[in-house]
Short mmCIF file of C-alpha atoms in Angstrom, two decimals:
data_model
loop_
_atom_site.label_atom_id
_atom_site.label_comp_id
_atom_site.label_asym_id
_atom_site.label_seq_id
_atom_site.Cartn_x
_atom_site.Cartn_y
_atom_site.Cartn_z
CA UNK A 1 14.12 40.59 258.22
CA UNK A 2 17.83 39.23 259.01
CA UNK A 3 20.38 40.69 257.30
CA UNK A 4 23.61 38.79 255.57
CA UNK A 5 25.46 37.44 258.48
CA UNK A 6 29.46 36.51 258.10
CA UNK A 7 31.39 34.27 260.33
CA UNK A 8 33.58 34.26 262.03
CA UNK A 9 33.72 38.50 262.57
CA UNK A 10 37.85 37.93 263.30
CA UNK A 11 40.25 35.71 262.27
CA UNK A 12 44.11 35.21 262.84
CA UNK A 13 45.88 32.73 260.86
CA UNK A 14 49.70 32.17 260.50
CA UNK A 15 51.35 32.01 256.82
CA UNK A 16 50.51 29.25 254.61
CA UNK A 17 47.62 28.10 257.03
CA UNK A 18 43.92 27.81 255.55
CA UNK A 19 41.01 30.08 256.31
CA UNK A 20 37.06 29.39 255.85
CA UNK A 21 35.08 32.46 256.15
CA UNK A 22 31.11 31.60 256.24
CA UNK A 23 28.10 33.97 254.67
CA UNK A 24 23.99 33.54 254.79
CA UNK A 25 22.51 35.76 252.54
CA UNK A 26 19.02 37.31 253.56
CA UNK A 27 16.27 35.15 252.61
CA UNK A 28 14.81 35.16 249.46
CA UNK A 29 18.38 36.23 248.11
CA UNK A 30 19.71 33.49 245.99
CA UNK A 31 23.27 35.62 244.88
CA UNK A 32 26.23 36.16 246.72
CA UNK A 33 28.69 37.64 246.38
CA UNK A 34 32.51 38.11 247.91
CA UNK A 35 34.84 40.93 248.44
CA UNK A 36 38.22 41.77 249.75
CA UNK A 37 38.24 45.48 251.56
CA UNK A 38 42.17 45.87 252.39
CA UNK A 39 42.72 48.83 255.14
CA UNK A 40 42.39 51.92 253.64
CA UNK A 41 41.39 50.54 249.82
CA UNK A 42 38.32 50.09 248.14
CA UNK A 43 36.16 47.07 247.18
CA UNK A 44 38.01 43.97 245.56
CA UNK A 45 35.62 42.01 243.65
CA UNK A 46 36.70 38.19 244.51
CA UNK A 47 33.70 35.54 243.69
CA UNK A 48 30.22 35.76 242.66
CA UNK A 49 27.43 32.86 243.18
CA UNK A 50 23.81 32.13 242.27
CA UNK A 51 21.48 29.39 242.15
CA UNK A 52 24.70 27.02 243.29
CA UNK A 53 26.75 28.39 240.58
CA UNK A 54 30.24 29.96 240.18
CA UNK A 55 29.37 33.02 237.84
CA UNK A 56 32.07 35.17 237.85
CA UNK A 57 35.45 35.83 239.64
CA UNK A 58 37.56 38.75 240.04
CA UNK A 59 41.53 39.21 239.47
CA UNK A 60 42.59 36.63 242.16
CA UNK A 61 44.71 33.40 242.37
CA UNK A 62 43.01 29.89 242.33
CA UNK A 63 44.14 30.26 246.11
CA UNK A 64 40.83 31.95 246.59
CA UNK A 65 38.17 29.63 246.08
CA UNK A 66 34.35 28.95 247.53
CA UNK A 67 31.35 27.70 246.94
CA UNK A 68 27.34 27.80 247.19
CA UNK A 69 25.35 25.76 249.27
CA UNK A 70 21.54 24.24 248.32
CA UNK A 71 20.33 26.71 251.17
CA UNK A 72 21.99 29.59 249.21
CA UNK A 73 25.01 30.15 252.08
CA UNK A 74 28.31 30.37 250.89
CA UNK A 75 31.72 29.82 251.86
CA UNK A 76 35.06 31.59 250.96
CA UNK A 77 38.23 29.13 251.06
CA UNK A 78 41.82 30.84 250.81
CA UNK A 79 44.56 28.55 250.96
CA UNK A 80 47.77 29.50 251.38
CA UNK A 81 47.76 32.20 253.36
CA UNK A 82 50.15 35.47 252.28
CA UNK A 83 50.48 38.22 254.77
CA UNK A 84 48.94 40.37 252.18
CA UNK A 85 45.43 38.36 252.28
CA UNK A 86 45.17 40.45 255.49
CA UNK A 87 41.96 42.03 254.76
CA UNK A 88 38.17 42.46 255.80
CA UNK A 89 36.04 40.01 253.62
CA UNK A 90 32.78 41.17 252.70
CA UNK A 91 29.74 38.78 251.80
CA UNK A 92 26.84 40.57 249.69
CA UNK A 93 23.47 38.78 248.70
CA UNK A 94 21.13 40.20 246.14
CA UNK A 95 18.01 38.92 244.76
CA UNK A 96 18.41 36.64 241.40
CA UNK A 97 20.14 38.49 238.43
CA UNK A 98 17.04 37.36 236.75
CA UNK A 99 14.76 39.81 238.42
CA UNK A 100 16.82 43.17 237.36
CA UNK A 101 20.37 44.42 236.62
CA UNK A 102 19.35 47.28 239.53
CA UNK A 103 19.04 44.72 242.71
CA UNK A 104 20.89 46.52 245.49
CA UNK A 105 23.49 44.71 247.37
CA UNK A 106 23.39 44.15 251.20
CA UNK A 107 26.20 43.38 252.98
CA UNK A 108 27.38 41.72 256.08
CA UNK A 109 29.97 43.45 258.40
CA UNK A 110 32.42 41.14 257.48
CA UNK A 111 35.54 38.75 258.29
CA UNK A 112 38.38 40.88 259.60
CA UNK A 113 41.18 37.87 258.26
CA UNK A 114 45.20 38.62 260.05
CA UNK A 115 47.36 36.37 258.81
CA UNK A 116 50.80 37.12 261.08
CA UNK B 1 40.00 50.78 230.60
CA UNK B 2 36.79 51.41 232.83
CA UNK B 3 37.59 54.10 235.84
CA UNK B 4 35.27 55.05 238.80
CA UNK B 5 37.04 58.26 239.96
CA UNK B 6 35.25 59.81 243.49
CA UNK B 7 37.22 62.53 245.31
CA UNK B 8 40.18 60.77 246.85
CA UNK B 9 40.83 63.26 249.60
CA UNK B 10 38.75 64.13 252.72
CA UNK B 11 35.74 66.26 252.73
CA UNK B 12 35.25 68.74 255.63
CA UNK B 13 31.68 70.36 256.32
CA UNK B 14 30.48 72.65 258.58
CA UNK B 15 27.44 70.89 260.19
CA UNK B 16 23.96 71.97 258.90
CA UNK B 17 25.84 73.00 255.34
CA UNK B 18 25.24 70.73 252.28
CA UNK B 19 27.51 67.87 251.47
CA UNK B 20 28.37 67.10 247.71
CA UNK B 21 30.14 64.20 246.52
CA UNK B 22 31.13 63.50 243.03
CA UNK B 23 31.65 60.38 240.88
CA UNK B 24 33.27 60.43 237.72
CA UNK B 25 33.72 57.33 235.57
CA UNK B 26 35.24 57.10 232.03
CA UNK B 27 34.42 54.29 228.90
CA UNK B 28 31.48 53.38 230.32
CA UNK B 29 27.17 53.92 229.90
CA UNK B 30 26.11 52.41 232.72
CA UNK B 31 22.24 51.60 232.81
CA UNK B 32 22.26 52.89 236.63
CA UNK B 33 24.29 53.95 239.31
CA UNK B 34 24.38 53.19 242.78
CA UNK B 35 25.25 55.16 246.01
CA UNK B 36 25.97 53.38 249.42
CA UNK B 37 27.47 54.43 252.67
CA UNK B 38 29.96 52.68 254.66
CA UNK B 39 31.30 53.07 258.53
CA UNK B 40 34.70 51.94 259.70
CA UNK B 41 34.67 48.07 260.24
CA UNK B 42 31.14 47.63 258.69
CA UNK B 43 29.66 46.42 255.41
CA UNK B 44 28.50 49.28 253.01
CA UNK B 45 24.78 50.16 253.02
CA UNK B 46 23.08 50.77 249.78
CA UNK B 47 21.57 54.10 249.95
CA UNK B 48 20.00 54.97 246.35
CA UNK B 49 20.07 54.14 243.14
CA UNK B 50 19.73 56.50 239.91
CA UNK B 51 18.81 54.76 236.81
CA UNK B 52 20.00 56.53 233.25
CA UNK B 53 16.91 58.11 232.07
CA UNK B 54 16.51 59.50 235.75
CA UNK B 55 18.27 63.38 236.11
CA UNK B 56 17.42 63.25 239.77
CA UNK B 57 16.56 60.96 242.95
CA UNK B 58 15.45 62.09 246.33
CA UNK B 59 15.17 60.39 249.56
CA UNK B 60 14.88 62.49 252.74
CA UNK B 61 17.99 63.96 252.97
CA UNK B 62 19.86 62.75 250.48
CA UNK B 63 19.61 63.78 246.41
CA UNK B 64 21.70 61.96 243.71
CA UNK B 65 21.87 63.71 239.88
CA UNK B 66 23.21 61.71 237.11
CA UNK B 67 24.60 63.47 233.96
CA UNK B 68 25.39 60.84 231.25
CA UNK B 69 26.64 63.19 229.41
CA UNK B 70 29.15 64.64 231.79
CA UNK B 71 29.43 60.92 232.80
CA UNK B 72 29.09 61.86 236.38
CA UNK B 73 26.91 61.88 239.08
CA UNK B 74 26.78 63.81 242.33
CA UNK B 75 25.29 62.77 245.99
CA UNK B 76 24.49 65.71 247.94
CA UNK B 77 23.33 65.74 251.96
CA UNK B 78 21.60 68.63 252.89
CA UNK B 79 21.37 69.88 256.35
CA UNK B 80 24.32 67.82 257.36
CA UNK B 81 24.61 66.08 260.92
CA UNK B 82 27.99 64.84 262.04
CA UNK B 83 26.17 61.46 262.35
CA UNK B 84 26.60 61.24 258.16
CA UNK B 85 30.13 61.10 258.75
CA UNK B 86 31.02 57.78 256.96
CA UNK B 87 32.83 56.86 253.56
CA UNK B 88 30.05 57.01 250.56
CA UNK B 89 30.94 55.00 247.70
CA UNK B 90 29.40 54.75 244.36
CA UNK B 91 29.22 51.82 241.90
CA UNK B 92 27.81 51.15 238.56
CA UNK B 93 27.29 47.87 236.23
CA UNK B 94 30.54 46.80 234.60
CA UNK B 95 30.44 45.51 230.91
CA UNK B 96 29.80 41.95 231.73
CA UNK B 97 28.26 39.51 234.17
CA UNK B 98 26.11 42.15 235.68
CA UNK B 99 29.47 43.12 238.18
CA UNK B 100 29.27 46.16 239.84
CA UNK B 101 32.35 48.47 239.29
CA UNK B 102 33.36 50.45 242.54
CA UNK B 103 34.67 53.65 242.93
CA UNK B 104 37.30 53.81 245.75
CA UNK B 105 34.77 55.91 248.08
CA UNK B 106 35.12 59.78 249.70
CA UNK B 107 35.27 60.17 253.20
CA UNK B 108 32.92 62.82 254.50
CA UNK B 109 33.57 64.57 258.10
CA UNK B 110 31.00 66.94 259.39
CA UNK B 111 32.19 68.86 261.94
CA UNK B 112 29.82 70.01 264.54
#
């Protein structure tokens, strides 16, 4: 089975640029869910998605925004940029909420985002 | 407030030896706890879960204990390789929304 695949795996943007960062969940999975790992720190909780819907979202600006696709992909939009939004970005799918509170998460390897 | 506290500083073991981790979390009862295991540059990989009513989990290697009423749990490696060098992490369910909380993650070193 394919695991959650991010694109693109690096990223350099400039200050107040824009930055996509794509995720496809493993199939089957229908939530997904968003992270921001800064060097050194632990996991961020940003944005979390199922069945199409914005469900919950962590301690971040409106800057940080995304969405769910029919197909169950998502995409993470940060507008903007800051110099600390340097980060690796982290996509996780899960099976529905639906079918137990004890669905692991499975992550991709990530979006290593610069922003010089 | 709701804390996940793992050991901040690096562990050190002699290869072979067993490895034990500890996660700590205050104003919580989580329904279950999860353990996962992350390499530099990569995504963490979910490694086992422990449920509440559950003292103890096994799988190969690896054993996780969960005292609710220590509100800790510990994830021990026995017979240690320096390939389970990595940063292990544990998370549990948060009050609401079904978000898992994460604890900041201990790195382990085995040395050979």
């Amino acid at each position: 089975e394919a695991g959650v695949t991010q694109s693109p795996t690096h990223l350099i943007k400039t200050r107040g640029q824009q930055a996509t960062l794509r995720c496809s969940p493993i199939s089957g999975h229908t939530s997904v869910y968003w992270y921001q790992q800064a060097l050194g720190l632990g996991l961020q909780f940003l944005l979390w998605y199922d069945e199409g819907e914005e469900r919950n979202r962590g301690n971040f600006p409106p800057r940080f925004s995304g969405r769910q696709f029919p197909n169950y992909s998502s995409e993470l939009n940060v507008n903007a940029l800051e110099l600390e939004d340097s980060a690796l970005y982290l996509c996780a799918s899960s099976l529905a909420v639906g079918t137990g509170l004890d669905s692991p998460l499975h992550f991709g390897n990530g979006t290593r985002l610069t922003v010089t | 407030s709701q804390k996940i506290e793992q050991n901040s500083e690096a562990l050190n073991i002699q290869e072979g030896k067993t490895a034990t981790l500890t996660c700590n979390y205050t104003n919580y009862s989580p329904a279950y706890l999860q353990w996962y295991r992350q390499d530099p540059g990569r995504g963490p990989v979910f490694l086992l879960l422990i449920r509440e009513n559950e003292k103890e989990k096994r799988k190969e290697r690896l054993k996780v204990t969960f005292d609710t009423t220590l509100k800790q749990s510990l994830f021990h490696i026995t017979a240690s390789q320096p390939a389970d060098s990595a940063t292990y992490l544990c998370a549990l369910v948060g009050d609401s929304n079904y978000q898992l909380i994460w604890g900041a993650g201990t790195k382990l070193i085995i040395k050979p």
